[in-house]
Amino acid sequence: MTQLVFIENGQTVTDSLTVAEVFKKEHKHVLRDIKSLECSEEFIESNFGLIDYTDSRNRTQQKYIISQDGFSFLAMGYTGKEAARFKEMYITEFNRMKDEISKPPVLTERQAIIQSLKLTAEMAEEVEVVKATTAEHGTKLVEIEQKLDKQITLNSGQQRTLQRAISRKVYAIEPEKDARGELFQQLHREIKDRWQVTSYKDVLWKELDNVLNYITYWRPIKKGE
């Protein structure tokens, strides 16, 4: 079965595609259900993050990242024996994943490489015979860090930060719910064009502050301009 819940930015979440699959609904209907929830915009913004993804036909589509509270609110509208069974499955999985979060953190590959090289350098400093090796490892460490800095894109937490910034900006500009879709598309498109990426997820981590600053001062282009 598809993984129901996953960990993102230290929180247990699911997404609208998974909800649609589990509850045997069309994804467009789940998106509609979320958009029609009778809750505050603050709750929507905090518990439902709209992001882009690429479907099986290589098309850019949108889905929601949903927190545990967001799922509970959404699932209240799904009734019947089958829906109740799926809700129980989700509750069990949310609790299991919370236990995963409490486990000691696992070093990423980059952290493991850097830690290993630093340890090697410290040991080499204590032995005169291997000073040359220490210098070599020090150089390799700098090279690896520089190379990784040019390749590392946003992690899930940074993606969430960026998506929230986009949502806050669009909500601040456009009070009409039906008119926000065009603004979301326009801002996503400008970010992808300006930073030469196929998705905002591909923005380099070191460019995050620049993108957030761009969003802060962004103004939509009106038709005819």
mmCIF file with all atom_site columns, C-alpha atoms in Angstrom:
data_model
loop_
_atom_site.group_PDB
_atom_site.id
_atom_site.type_symbol
_atom_site.label_atom_id
_atom_site.label_alt_id
_atom_site.label_comp_id
_atom_site.label_asym_id
_atom_site.label_entity_id
_atom_site.label_seq_id
_atom_site.pdbx_PDB_ins_code
_atom_site.Cartn_x
_atom_site.Cartn_y
_atom_site.Cartn_z
_atom_site.occupancy
_atom_site.B_iso_or_equiv
_atom_site.pdbx_formal_charge
_atom_site.auth_seq_id
_atom_site.auth_comp_id
_atom_site.auth_asym_id
_atom_site.auth_atom_id
_atom_site.pdbx_PDB_model_num
ATOM 1   C CA . MET A 1 1   ? 0.000   0.000  0.000   1.00 0.00 ? 1   MET A CA 1
ATOM 2   C CA . THR A 1 2   ? 1.117   3.574  -0.608  1.00 0.00 ? 2   THR A CA 1
ATOM 3   C CA . GLN A 1 3   ? 2.865   5.175  2.361   1.00 0.00 ? 3   GLN A CA 1
ATOM 4   C CA . LEU A 1 4   ? 0.106   7.076  4.132   1.00 0.00 ? 4   LEU A CA 1
ATOM 5   C CA . VAL A 1 5   ? 2.189   9.444  6.242   1.00 0.00 ? 5   VAL A CA 1
ATOM 6   C CA . PHE A 1 6   ? 5.695   10.829 5.950   1.00 0.00 ? 6   PHE A CA 1
ATOM 7   C CA . ILE A 1 7   ? 7.934   13.167 7.900   1.00 0.00 ? 7   ILE A CA 1
ATOM 8   C CA . GLU A 1 8   ? 8.585   16.673 6.607   1.00 0.00 ? 8   GLU A CA 1
ATOM 9   C CA . ASN A 1 9   ? 10.340  19.454 8.519   1.00 0.00 ? 9   ASN A CA 1
ATOM 10  C CA . GLY A 1 10  ? 10.004  17.449 11.727  1.00 0.00 ? 10  GLY A CA 1
ATOM 11  C CA . GLN A 1 11  ? 6.242   16.997 11.353  1.00 0.00 ? 11  GLN A CA 1
ATOM 12  C CA . THR A 1 12  ? 4.042   14.092 10.332  1.00 0.00 ? 12  THR A CA 1
ATOM 13  C CA . VAL A 1 13  ? 2.157   14.930 7.139   1.00 0.00 ? 13  VAL A CA 1
ATOM 14  C CA . THR A 1 14  ? 0.344   13.364 4.199   1.00 0.00 ? 14  THR A CA 1
ATOM 15  C CA . ASP A 1 15  ? -0.709  14.836 0.848   1.00 0.00 ? 15  ASP A CA 1
ATOM 16  C CA . SER A 1 16  ? -3.870  15.186 -1.199  1.00 0.00 ? 16  SER A CA 1
ATOM 17  C CA . LEU A 1 17  ? -2.771  12.581 -3.771  1.00 0.00 ? 17  LEU A CA 1
ATOM 18  C CA . THR A 1 18  ? -2.413  9.948  -1.045  1.00 0.00 ? 18  THR A CA 1
ATOM 19  C CA . VAL A 1 19  ? -5.760  10.892 0.509   1.00 0.00 ? 19  VAL A CA 1
ATOM 20  C CA . ALA A 1 20  ? -7.422  10.569 -2.895  1.00 0.00 ? 20  ALA A CA 1
ATOM 21  C CA . GLU A 1 21  ? -5.876  7.142  -3.468  1.00 0.00 ? 21  GLU A CA 1
ATOM 22  C CA . VAL A 1 22  ? -6.706  5.780  -0.014  1.00 0.00 ? 22  VAL A CA 1
ATOM 23  C CA . PHE A 1 23  ? -10.269 7.078  0.107   1.00 0.00 ? 23  PHE A CA 1
ATOM 24  C CA . LYS A 1 24  ? -10.809 6.058  -3.545  1.00 0.00 ? 24  LYS A CA 1
ATOM 25  C CA . LYS A 1 25  ? -11.605 9.564  -4.736  1.00 0.00 ? 25  LYS A CA 1
ATOM 26  C CA . GLU A 1 26  ? -10.495 11.551 -7.761  1.00 0.00 ? 26  GLU A CA 1
ATOM 27  C CA . HIS A 1 27  ? -7.719  13.950 -6.848  1.00 0.00 ? 27  HIS A CA 1
ATOM 28  C CA . LYS A 1 28  ? -9.656  16.906 -8.232  1.00 0.00 ? 28  LYS A CA 1
ATOM 29  C CA . HIS A 1 29  ? -12.464 16.111 -5.796  1.00 0.00 ? 29  HIS A CA 1
ATOM 30  C CA . VAL A 1 30  ? -10.068 16.091 -2.830  1.00 0.00 ? 30  VAL A CA 1
ATOM 31  C CA . LEU A 1 31  ? -8.681  19.450 -3.988  1.00 0.00 ? 31  LEU A CA 1
ATOM 32  C CA . ARG A 1 32  ? -12.258 20.710 -4.187  1.00 0.00 ? 32  ARG A CA 1
ATOM 33  C CA . ASP A 1 33  ? -13.006 19.403 -0.678  1.00 0.00 ? 33  ASP A CA 1
ATOM 34  C CA . ILE A 1 34  ? -10.002 21.237 0.739   1.00 0.00 ? 34  ILE A CA 1
ATOM 35  C CA . LYS A 1 35  ? -10.860 24.490 -1.005  1.00 0.00 ? 35  LYS A CA 1
ATOM 36  C CA . SER A 1 36  ? -14.436 24.314 0.300   1.00 0.00 ? 36  SER A CA 1
ATOM 37  C CA . LEU A 1 37  ? -13.531 23.618 3.961   1.00 0.00 ? 37  LEU A CA 1
ATOM 38  C CA . GLU A 1 38  ? -15.354 25.976 6.278   1.00 0.00 ? 38  GLU A CA 1
ATOM 39  C CA . CYS A 1 39  ? -12.376 27.032 8.351   1.00 0.00 ? 39  CYS A CA 1
ATOM 40  C CA . SER A 1 40  ? -10.238 30.155 8.669   1.00 0.00 ? 40  SER A CA 1
ATOM 41  C CA . GLU A 1 41  ? -7.619  31.125 6.113   1.00 0.00 ? 41  GLU A CA 1
ATOM 42  C CA . GLU A 1 42  ? -5.048  30.957 8.921   1.00 0.00 ? 42  GLU A CA 1
ATOM 43  C CA . PHE A 1 43  ? -5.924  27.292 9.525   1.00 0.00 ? 43  PHE A CA 1
ATOM 44  C CA . ILE A 1 44  ? -5.728  26.538 5.798   1.00 0.00 ? 44  ILE A CA 1
ATOM 45  C CA . GLU A 1 45  ? -2.348  28.250 5.487   1.00 0.00 ? 45  GLU A CA 1
ATOM 46  C CA . SER A 1 46  ? -0.923  26.458 8.535   1.00 0.00 ? 46  SER A CA 1
ATOM 47  C CA . ASN A 1 47  ? -2.196  22.977 7.685   1.00 0.00 ? 47  ASN A CA 1
ATOM 48  C CA . PHE A 1 48  ? -2.528  22.809 3.883   1.00 0.00 ? 48  PHE A CA 1
ATOM 49  C CA . GLY A 1 49  ? 0.488   23.743 1.756   1.00 0.00 ? 49  GLY A CA 1
ATOM 50  C CA . LEU A 1 50  ? -0.115  23.988 -1.996  1.00 0.00 ? 50  LEU A CA 1
ATOM 51  C CA . ILE A 1 51  ? 2.903   22.787 -4.001  1.00 0.00 ? 51  ILE A CA 1
ATOM 52  C CA . ASP A 1 52  ? 3.758   21.754 -7.565  1.00 0.00 ? 52  ASP A CA 1
ATOM 53  C CA . TYR A 1 53  ? 4.587   18.212 -8.639  1.00 0.00 ? 53  TYR A CA 1
ATOM 54  C CA . THR A 1 54  ? 5.232   16.446 -11.943 1.00 0.00 ? 54  THR A CA 1
ATOM 55  C CA . ASP A 1 55  ? 2.702   13.779 -12.893 1.00 0.00 ? 55  ASP A CA 1
ATOM 56  C CA . SER A 1 56  ? 3.279   10.565 -14.849 1.00 0.00 ? 56  SER A CA 1
ATOM 57  C CA . ARG A 1 57  ? 2.823   12.476 -18.119 1.00 0.00 ? 57  ARG A CA 1
ATOM 58  C CA . ASN A 1 58  ? 5.514   14.989 -17.161 1.00 0.00 ? 58  ASN A CA 1
ATOM 59  C CA . ARG A 1 59  ? 2.975   17.745 -16.567 1.00 0.00 ? 59  ARG A CA 1
ATOM 60  C CA . THR A 1 60  ? 3.227   20.229 -13.724 1.00 0.00 ? 60  THR A CA 1
ATOM 61  C CA . GLN A 1 61  ? 0.267   19.775 -11.400 1.00 0.00 ? 61  GLN A CA 1
ATOM 62  C CA . GLN A 1 62  ? -0.616  20.931 -7.894  1.00 0.00 ? 62  GLN A CA 1
ATOM 63  C CA . LYS A 1 63  ? -1.262  19.062 -4.672  1.00 0.00 ? 63  LYS A CA 1
ATOM 64  C CA . TYR A 1 64  ? -1.596  19.866 -0.989  1.00 0.00 ? 64  TYR A CA 1
ATOM 65  C CA . ILE A 1 65  ? 0.793   18.849 1.786   1.00 0.00 ? 65  ILE A CA 1
ATOM 66  C CA . ILE A 1 66  ? -1.537  18.167 4.733   1.00 0.00 ? 66  ILE A CA 1
ATOM 67  C CA . SER A 1 67  ? -0.688  18.224 8.442   1.00 0.00 ? 67  SER A CA 1
ATOM 68  C CA . GLN A 1 68  ? -2.223  15.826 10.953  1.00 0.00 ? 68  GLN A CA 1
ATOM 69  C CA . ASP A 1 69  ? -4.687  18.510 12.109  1.00 0.00 ? 69  ASP A CA 1
ATOM 70  C CA . GLY A 1 70  ? -5.512  19.334 8.501   1.00 0.00 ? 70  GLY A CA 1
ATOM 71  C CA . PHE A 1 71  ? -6.206  15.690 7.716   1.00 0.00 ? 71  PHE A CA 1
ATOM 72  C CA . SER A 1 72  ? -8.456  15.342 10.768  1.00 0.00 ? 72  SER A CA 1
ATOM 73  C CA . PHE A 1 73  ? -10.485 18.367 9.678   1.00 0.00 ? 73  PHE A CA 1
ATOM 74  C CA . LEU A 1 74  ? -10.735 17.162 6.079   1.00 0.00 ? 74  LEU A CA 1
ATOM 75  C CA . ALA A 1 75  ? -11.575 13.551 6.974   1.00 0.00 ? 75  ALA A CA 1
ATOM 76  C CA . MET A 1 76  ? -14.503 14.605 9.158   1.00 0.00 ? 76  MET A CA 1
ATOM 77  C CA . GLY A 1 77  ? -16.459 14.998 5.936   1.00 0.00 ? 77  GLY A CA 1
ATOM 78  C CA . TYR A 1 78  ? -15.756 11.435 4.775   1.00 0.00 ? 78  TYR A CA 1
ATOM 79  C CA . THR A 1 79  ? -18.332 9.016  6.187   1.00 0.00 ? 79  THR A CA 1
ATOM 80  C CA . GLY A 1 80  ? -19.206 5.342  5.902   1.00 0.00 ? 80  GLY A CA 1
ATOM 81  C CA . LYS A 1 81  ? -17.622 2.082  7.084   1.00 0.00 ? 81  LYS A CA 1
ATOM 82  C CA . GLU A 1 82  ? -14.824 2.162  4.514   1.00 0.00 ? 82  GLU A CA 1
ATOM 83  C CA . ALA A 1 83  ? -14.009 5.787  5.312   1.00 0.00 ? 83  ALA A CA 1
ATOM 84  C CA . ALA A 1 84  ? -13.942 4.962  9.030   1.00 0.00 ? 84  ALA A CA 1
ATOM 85  C CA . ARG A 1 85  ? -11.484 2.128  8.377   1.00 0.00 ? 85  ARG A CA 1
ATOM 86  C CA . PHE A 1 86  ? -9.221  4.414  6.375   1.00 0.00 ? 86  PHE A CA 1
ATOM 87  C CA . LYS A 1 87  ? -9.343  7.048  9.139   1.00 0.00 ? 87  LYS A CA 1
ATOM 88  C CA . GLU A 1 88  ? -8.209  4.435  11.660  1.00 0.00 ? 88  GLU A CA 1
ATOM 89  C CA . MET A 1 89  ? -5.348  3.478  9.350   1.00 0.00 ? 89  MET A CA 1
ATOM 90  C CA . TYR A 1 90  ? -4.274  7.094  9.130   1.00 0.00 ? 90  TYR A CA 1
ATOM 91  C CA . ILE A 1 91  ? -4.454  7.627  12.897  1.00 0.00 ? 91  ILE A CA 1
ATOM 92  C CA . THR A 1 92  ? -2.311  4.528  13.462  1.00 0.00 ? 92  THR A CA 1
ATOM 93  C CA . GLU A 1 93  ? 0.227   5.673  10.870  1.00 0.00 ? 93  GLU A CA 1
ATOM 94  C CA . PHE A 1 94  ? 0.396   9.240  12.207  1.00 0.00 ? 94  PHE A CA 1
ATOM 95  C CA . ASN A 1 95  ? 1.154   7.867  15.679  1.00 0.00 ? 95  ASN A CA 1
ATOM 96  C CA . ARG A 1 96  ? 3.768   5.461  14.314  1.00 0.00 ? 96  ARG A CA 1
ATOM 97  C CA . MET A 1 97  ? 5.530   8.225  12.436  1.00 0.00 ? 97  MET A CA 1
ATOM 98  C CA . LYS A 1 98  ? 5.555   10.396 15.553  1.00 0.00 ? 98  LYS A CA 1
ATOM 99  C CA . ASP A 1 99  ? 7.580   7.647  17.191  1.00 0.00 ? 99  ASP A CA 1
ATOM 100 C CA . GLU A 1 100 ? 9.993   7.797  14.241  1.00 0.00 ? 100 GLU A CA 1
ATOM 101 C CA . ILE A 1 101 ? 10.548  11.504 14.858  1.00 0.00 ? 101 ILE A CA 1
ATOM 102 C CA . SER A 1 102 ? 11.548  10.832 18.466  1.00 0.00 ? 102 SER A CA 1
ATOM 103 C CA . LYS A 1 103 ? 14.371  8.502  17.400  1.00 0.00 ? 103 LYS A CA 1
ATOM 104 C CA . PRO A 1 104 ? 17.954  9.856  17.346  1.00 0.00 ? 104 PRO A CA 1
ATOM 105 C CA . PRO A 1 105 ? 18.638  11.779 14.122  1.00 0.00 ? 105 PRO A CA 1
ATOM 106 C CA . VAL A 1 106 ? 20.491  10.029 11.321  1.00 0.00 ? 106 VAL A CA 1
ATOM 107 C CA . LEU A 1 107 ? 23.325  11.931 9.670   1.00 0.00 ? 107 LEU A CA 1
ATOM 108 C CA . THR A 1 108 ? 22.823  12.851 6.050   1.00 0.00 ? 108 THR A CA 1
ATOM 109 C CA . GLU A 1 109 ? 25.419  11.700 3.551   1.00 0.00 ? 109 GLU A CA 1
ATOM 110 C CA . ARG A 1 110 ? 26.932  15.188 3.442   1.00 0.00 ? 110 ARG A CA 1
ATOM 111 C CA . GLN A 1 111 ? 27.118  15.428 7.244   1.00 0.00 ? 111 GLN A CA 1
ATOM 112 C CA . ALA A 1 112 ? 28.659  11.954 7.487   1.00 0.00 ? 112 ALA A CA 1
ATOM 113 C CA . ILE A 1 113 ? 31.336  12.812 4.902   1.00 0.00 ? 113 ILE A CA 1
ATOM 114 C CA . ILE A 1 114 ? 32.239  16.095 6.592   1.00 0.00 ? 114 ILE A CA 1
ATOM 115 C CA . GLN A 1 115 ? 32.295  14.560 10.068  1.00 0.00 ? 115 GLN A CA 1
ATOM 116 C CA . SER A 1 116 ? 34.471  11.692 8.866   1.00 0.00 ? 116 SER A CA 1
ATOM 117 C CA . LEU A 1 117 ? 36.949  14.022 7.188   1.00 0.00 ? 117 LEU A CA 1
ATOM 118 C CA . LYS A 1 118 ? 37.119  16.300 10.229  1.00 0.00 ? 118 LYS A CA 1
ATOM 119 C CA . LEU A 1 119 ? 37.778  13.327 12.490  1.00 0.00 ? 119 LEU A CA 1
ATOM 120 C CA . THR A 1 120 ? 40.520  12.133 10.169  1.00 0.00 ? 120 THR A CA 1
ATOM 121 C CA . ALA A 1 121 ? 42.095  15.593 10.213  1.00 0.00 ? 121 ALA A CA 1
ATOM 122 C CA . GLU A 1 122 ? 42.044  15.773 14.028  1.00 0.00 ? 122 GLU A CA 1
ATOM 123 C CA . MET A 1 123 ? 43.701  12.366 14.356  1.00 0.00 ? 123 MET A CA 1
ATOM 124 C CA . ALA A 1 124 ? 46.310  13.244 11.747  1.00 0.00 ? 124 ALA A CA 1
ATOM 125 C CA . GLU A 1 125 ? 47.315  16.379 13.660  1.00 0.00 ? 125 GLU A CA 1
ATOM 126 C CA . GLU A 1 126 ? 48.426  14.168 16.558  1.00 0.00 ? 126 GLU A CA 1
ATOM 127 C CA . VAL A 1 127 ? 50.753  12.110 14.411  1.00 0.00 ? 127 VAL A CA 1
ATOM 128 C CA . GLU A 1 128 ? 53.646  13.911 12.734  1.00 0.00 ? 128 GLU A CA 1
ATOM 129 C CA . VAL A 1 129 ? 54.050  11.162 10.167  1.00 0.00 ? 129 VAL A CA 1
ATOM 130 C CA . VAL A 1 130 ? 50.604  11.797 8.641   1.00 0.00 ? 130 VAL A CA 1
ATOM 131 C CA . LYS A 1 131 ? 50.661  15.614 8.463   1.00 0.00 ? 131 LYS A CA 1
ATOM 132 C CA . ALA A 1 132 ? 50.664  15.427 4.687   1.00 0.00 ? 132 ALA A CA 1
ATOM 133 C CA . THR A 1 133 ? 47.526  13.292 4.822   1.00 0.00 ? 133 THR A CA 1
ATOM 134 C CA . THR A 1 134 ? 45.880  15.874 7.078   1.00 0.00 ? 134 THR A CA 1
ATOM 135 C CA . ALA A 1 135 ? 46.527  18.646 4.562   1.00 0.00 ? 135 ALA A CA 1
ATOM 136 C CA . GLU A 1 136 ? 45.178  16.489 1.757   1.00 0.00 ? 136 GLU A CA 1
ATOM 137 C CA . HIS A 1 137 ? 41.985  15.713 3.647   1.00 0.00 ? 137 HIS A CA 1
ATOM 138 C CA . GLY A 1 138 ? 41.573  19.366 4.560   1.00 0.00 ? 138 GLY A CA 1
ATOM 139 C CA . THR A 1 139 ? 41.727  20.293 0.881   1.00 0.00 ? 139 THR A CA 1
ATOM 140 C CA . LYS A 1 140 ? 39.272  17.554 -0.028  1.00 0.00 ? 140 LYS A CA 1
ATOM 141 C CA . LEU A 1 141 ? 36.878  18.777 2.655   1.00 0.00 ? 141 LEU A CA 1
ATOM 142 C CA . VAL A 1 142 ? 36.826  22.281 1.185   1.00 0.00 ? 142 VAL A CA 1
ATOM 143 C CA . GLU A 1 143 ? 36.368  20.900 -2.325  1.00 0.00 ? 143 GLU A CA 1
ATOM 144 C CA . ILE A 1 144 ? 33.487  18.665 -1.231  1.00 0.00 ? 144 ILE A CA 1
ATOM 145 C CA . GLU A 1 145 ? 31.738  21.502 0.625   1.00 0.00 ? 145 GLU A CA 1
ATOM 146 C CA . GLN A 1 146 ? 32.118  23.843 -2.349  1.00 0.00 ? 146 GLN A CA 1
ATOM 147 C CA . LYS A 1 147 ? 30.822  21.196 -4.743  1.00 0.00 ? 147 LYS A CA 1
ATOM 148 C CA . LEU A 1 148 ? 27.845  20.342 -2.546  1.00 0.00 ? 148 LEU A CA 1
ATOM 149 C CA . ASP A 1 149 ? 26.981  24.031 -2.118  1.00 0.00 ? 149 ASP A CA 1
ATOM 150 C CA . LYS A 1 150 ? 26.574  24.241 -5.900  1.00 0.00 ? 150 LYS A CA 1
ATOM 151 C CA . GLN A 1 151 ? 24.370  21.144 -6.096  1.00 0.00 ? 151 GLN A CA 1
ATOM 152 C CA . ILE A 1 152 ? 22.170  21.010 -2.993  1.00 0.00 ? 152 ILE A CA 1
ATOM 153 C CA . THR A 1 153 ? 18.577  22.092 -3.607  1.00 0.00 ? 153 THR A CA 1
ATOM 154 C CA . LEU A 1 154 ? 15.903  22.924 -1.035  1.00 0.00 ? 154 LEU A CA 1
ATOM 155 C CA . ASN A 1 155 ? 15.087  20.265 1.524   1.00 0.00 ? 155 ASN A CA 1
ATOM 156 C CA . SER A 1 156 ? 11.471  19.562 2.466   1.00 0.00 ? 156 SER A CA 1
ATOM 157 C CA . GLY A 1 157 ? 11.478  22.103 5.285   1.00 0.00 ? 157 GLY A CA 1
ATOM 158 C CA . GLN A 1 158 ? 12.873  24.846 3.064   1.00 0.00 ? 158 GLN A CA 1
ATOM 159 C CA . GLN A 1 159 ? 10.330  23.970 0.367   1.00 0.00 ? 159 GLN A CA 1
ATOM 160 C CA . ARG A 1 160 ? 7.594   24.375 2.975   1.00 0.00 ? 160 ARG A CA 1
ATOM 161 C CA . THR A 1 161 ? 9.031   27.753 4.034   1.00 0.00 ? 161 THR A CA 1
ATOM 162 C CA . LEU A 1 162 ? 9.064   28.930 0.415   1.00 0.00 ? 162 LEU A CA 1
ATOM 163 C CA . GLN A 1 163 ? 5.539   27.676 -0.267  1.00 0.00 ? 163 GLN A CA 1
ATOM 164 C CA . ARG A 1 164 ? 4.189   29.444 2.814   1.00 0.00 ? 164 ARG A CA 1
ATOM 165 C CA . ALA A 1 165 ? 5.858   32.681 1.744   1.00 0.00 ? 165 ALA A CA 1
ATOM 166 C CA . ILE A 1 166 ? 4.174   32.390 -1.668  1.00 0.00 ? 166 ILE A CA 1
ATOM 167 C CA . SER A 1 167 ? 0.799   31.692 -0.041  1.00 0.00 ? 167 SER A CA 1
ATOM 168 C CA . ARG A 1 168 ? 1.100   34.635 2.347   1.00 0.00 ? 168 ARG A CA 1
ATOM 169 C CA . LYS A 1 169 ? 2.004   36.967 -0.514  1.00 0.00 ? 169 LYS A CA 1
ATOM 170 C CA . VAL A 1 170 ? -0.884  35.884 -2.742  1.00 0.00 ? 170 VAL A CA 1
ATOM 171 C CA . TYR A 1 171 ? -3.393  36.041 0.128   1.00 0.00 ? 171 TYR A CA 1
ATOM 172 C CA . ALA A 1 172 ? -2.160  39.534 1.033   1.00 0.00 ? 172 ALA A CA 1
ATOM 173 C CA . ILE A 1 173 ? -2.572  40.800 -2.535  1.00 0.00 ? 173 ILE A CA 1
ATOM 174 C CA . GLU A 1 174 ? -5.822  39.125 -3.575  1.00 0.00 ? 174 GLU A CA 1
ATOM 175 C CA . PRO A 1 175 ? -8.831  38.931 -1.183  1.00 0.00 ? 175 PRO A CA 1
ATOM 176 C CA . GLU A 1 176 ? -10.956 37.062 -3.747  1.00 0.00 ? 176 GLU A CA 1
ATOM 177 C CA . LYS A 1 177 ? -10.465 33.289 -3.485  1.00 0.00 ? 177 LYS A CA 1
ATOM 178 C CA . ASP A 1 178 ? -11.328 32.590 -7.137  1.00 0.00 ? 178 ASP A CA 1
ATOM 179 C CA . ALA A 1 179 ? -8.760  35.092 -8.383  1.00 0.00 ? 179 ALA A CA 1
ATOM 180 C CA . ARG A 1 180 ? -5.789  33.660 -6.495  1.00 0.00 ? 180 ARG A CA 1
ATOM 181 C CA . GLY A 1 181 ? -5.082  30.763 -8.839  1.00 0.00 ? 181 GLY A CA 1
ATOM 182 C CA . GLU A 1 182 ? -3.685  33.035 -11.555 1.00 0.00 ? 182 GLU A CA 1
ATOM 183 C CA . LEU A 1 183 ? -1.450  34.818 -9.025  1.00 0.00 ? 183 LEU A CA 1
ATOM 184 C CA . PHE A 1 184 ? -0.086  31.505 -7.720  1.00 0.00 ? 184 PHE A CA 1
ATOM 185 C CA . GLN A 1 185 ? 0.720   30.425 -11.286 1.00 0.00 ? 185 GLN A CA 1
ATOM 186 C CA . GLN A 1 186 ? 2.300   33.777 -12.160 1.00 0.00 ? 186 GLN A CA 1
ATOM 187 C CA . LEU A 1 187 ? 4.536   33.877 -9.077  1.00 0.00 ? 187 LEU A CA 1
ATOM 188 C CA . HIS A 1 188 ? 5.607   30.215 -9.479  1.00 0.00 ? 188 HIS A CA 1
ATOM 189 C CA . ARG A 1 189 ? 6.379   30.882 -13.146 1.00 0.00 ? 189 ARG A CA 1
ATOM 190 C CA . GLU A 1 190 ? 8.470   33.964 -12.370 1.00 0.00 ? 190 GLU A CA 1
ATOM 191 C CA . ILE A 1 191 ? 10.498  32.109 -9.738  1.00 0.00 ? 191 ILE A CA 1
ATOM 192 C CA . LYS A 1 192 ? 11.195  29.247 -12.152 1.00 0.00 ? 192 LYS A CA 1
ATOM 193 C CA . ASP A 1 193 ? 12.178  31.673 -14.953 1.00 0.00 ? 193 ASP A CA 1
ATOM 194 C CA . ARG A 1 194 ? 14.315  33.920 -12.767 1.00 0.00 ? 194 ARG A CA 1
ATOM 195 C CA . TRP A 1 195 ? 16.258  31.078 -11.146 1.00 0.00 ? 195 TRP A CA 1
ATOM 196 C CA . GLN A 1 196 ? 16.269  28.863 -14.253 1.00 0.00 ? 196 GLN A CA 1
ATOM 197 C CA . VAL A 1 197 ? 14.650  25.830 -12.599 1.00 0.00 ? 197 VAL A CA 1
ATOM 198 C CA . THR A 1 198 ? 11.860  23.489 -13.667 1.00 0.00 ? 198 THR A CA 1
ATOM 199 C CA . SER A 1 199 ? 10.240  23.663 -10.213 1.00 0.00 ? 199 SER A CA 1
ATOM 200 C CA . TYR A 1 200 ? 10.679  25.818 -7.124  1.00 0.00 ? 200 TYR A CA 1
ATOM 201 C CA . LYS A 1 201 ? 11.943  22.628 -5.447  1.00 0.00 ? 201 LYS A CA 1
ATOM 202 C CA . ASP A 1 202 ? 15.045  22.814 -7.653  1.00 0.00 ? 202 ASP A CA 1
ATOM 203 C CA . VAL A 1 203 ? 16.114  26.215 -6.279  1.00 0.00 ? 203 VAL A CA 1
ATOM 204 C CA . LEU A 1 204 ? 19.552  25.942 -4.645  1.00 0.00 ? 204 LEU A CA 1
ATOM 205 C CA . TRP A 1 205 ? 19.429  26.086 -0.850  1.00 0.00 ? 205 TRP A CA 1
ATOM 206 C CA . LYS A 1 206 ? 21.865  28.998 -0.813  1.00 0.00 ? 206 LYS A CA 1
ATOM 207 C CA . GLU A 1 207 ? 19.427  31.001 -2.993  1.00 0.00 ? 207 GLU A CA 1
ATOM 208 C CA . LEU A 1 208 ? 16.502  30.597 -0.569  1.00 0.00 ? 208 LEU A CA 1
ATOM 209 C CA . ASP A 1 209 ? 16.981  33.998 1.087   1.00 0.00 ? 209 ASP A CA 1
ATOM 210 C CA . ASN A 1 210 ? 17.126  35.683 -2.326  1.00 0.00 ? 210 ASN A CA 1
ATOM 211 C CA . VAL A 1 211 ? 13.911  33.983 -3.431  1.00 0.00 ? 211 VAL A CA 1
ATOM 212 C CA . LEU A 1 212 ? 12.127  34.901 -0.188  1.00 0.00 ? 212 LEU A CA 1
ATOM 213 C CA . ASN A 1 213 ? 13.262  38.501 -0.612  1.00 0.00 ? 213 ASN A CA 1
ATOM 214 C CA . TYR A 1 214 ? 11.971  38.474 -4.204  1.00 0.00 ? 214 TYR A CA 1
ATOM 215 C CA . ILE A 1 215 ? 8.581   37.221 -2.991  1.00 0.00 ? 215 ILE A CA 1
ATOM 216 C CA . THR A 1 216 ? 8.429   39.963 -0.342  1.00 0.00 ? 216 THR A CA 1
ATOM 217 C CA . TYR A 1 217 ? 8.665   42.726 -2.949  1.00 0.00 ? 217 TYR A CA 1
ATOM 218 C CA . TRP A 1 218 ? 6.847   40.889 -5.750  1.00 0.00 ? 218 TRP A CA 1
ATOM 219 C CA . ARG A 1 219 ? 3.963   42.563 -7.541  1.00 0.00 ? 219 ARG A CA 1
ATOM 220 C CA . PRO A 1 220 ? 1.784   40.755 -10.093 1.00 0.00 ? 220 PRO A CA 1
ATOM 221 C CA . ILE A 1 221 ? 1.862   41.763 -13.736 1.00 0.00 ? 221 ILE A CA 1
ATOM 222 C CA . LYS A 1 222 ? -1.542  42.984 -14.752 1.00 0.00 ? 222 LYS A CA 1
ATOM 223 C CA . LYS A 1 223 ? -2.959  41.888 -18.077 1.00 0.00 ? 223 LYS A CA 1
ATOM 224 C CA . GLY A 1 224 ? -2.100  44.341 -20.835 1.00 0.00 ? 224 GLY A CA 1
ATOM 225 C CA . GLU A 1 225 ? 1.102   45.578 -19.204 1.00 0.00 ? 225 GLU A CA 1
#
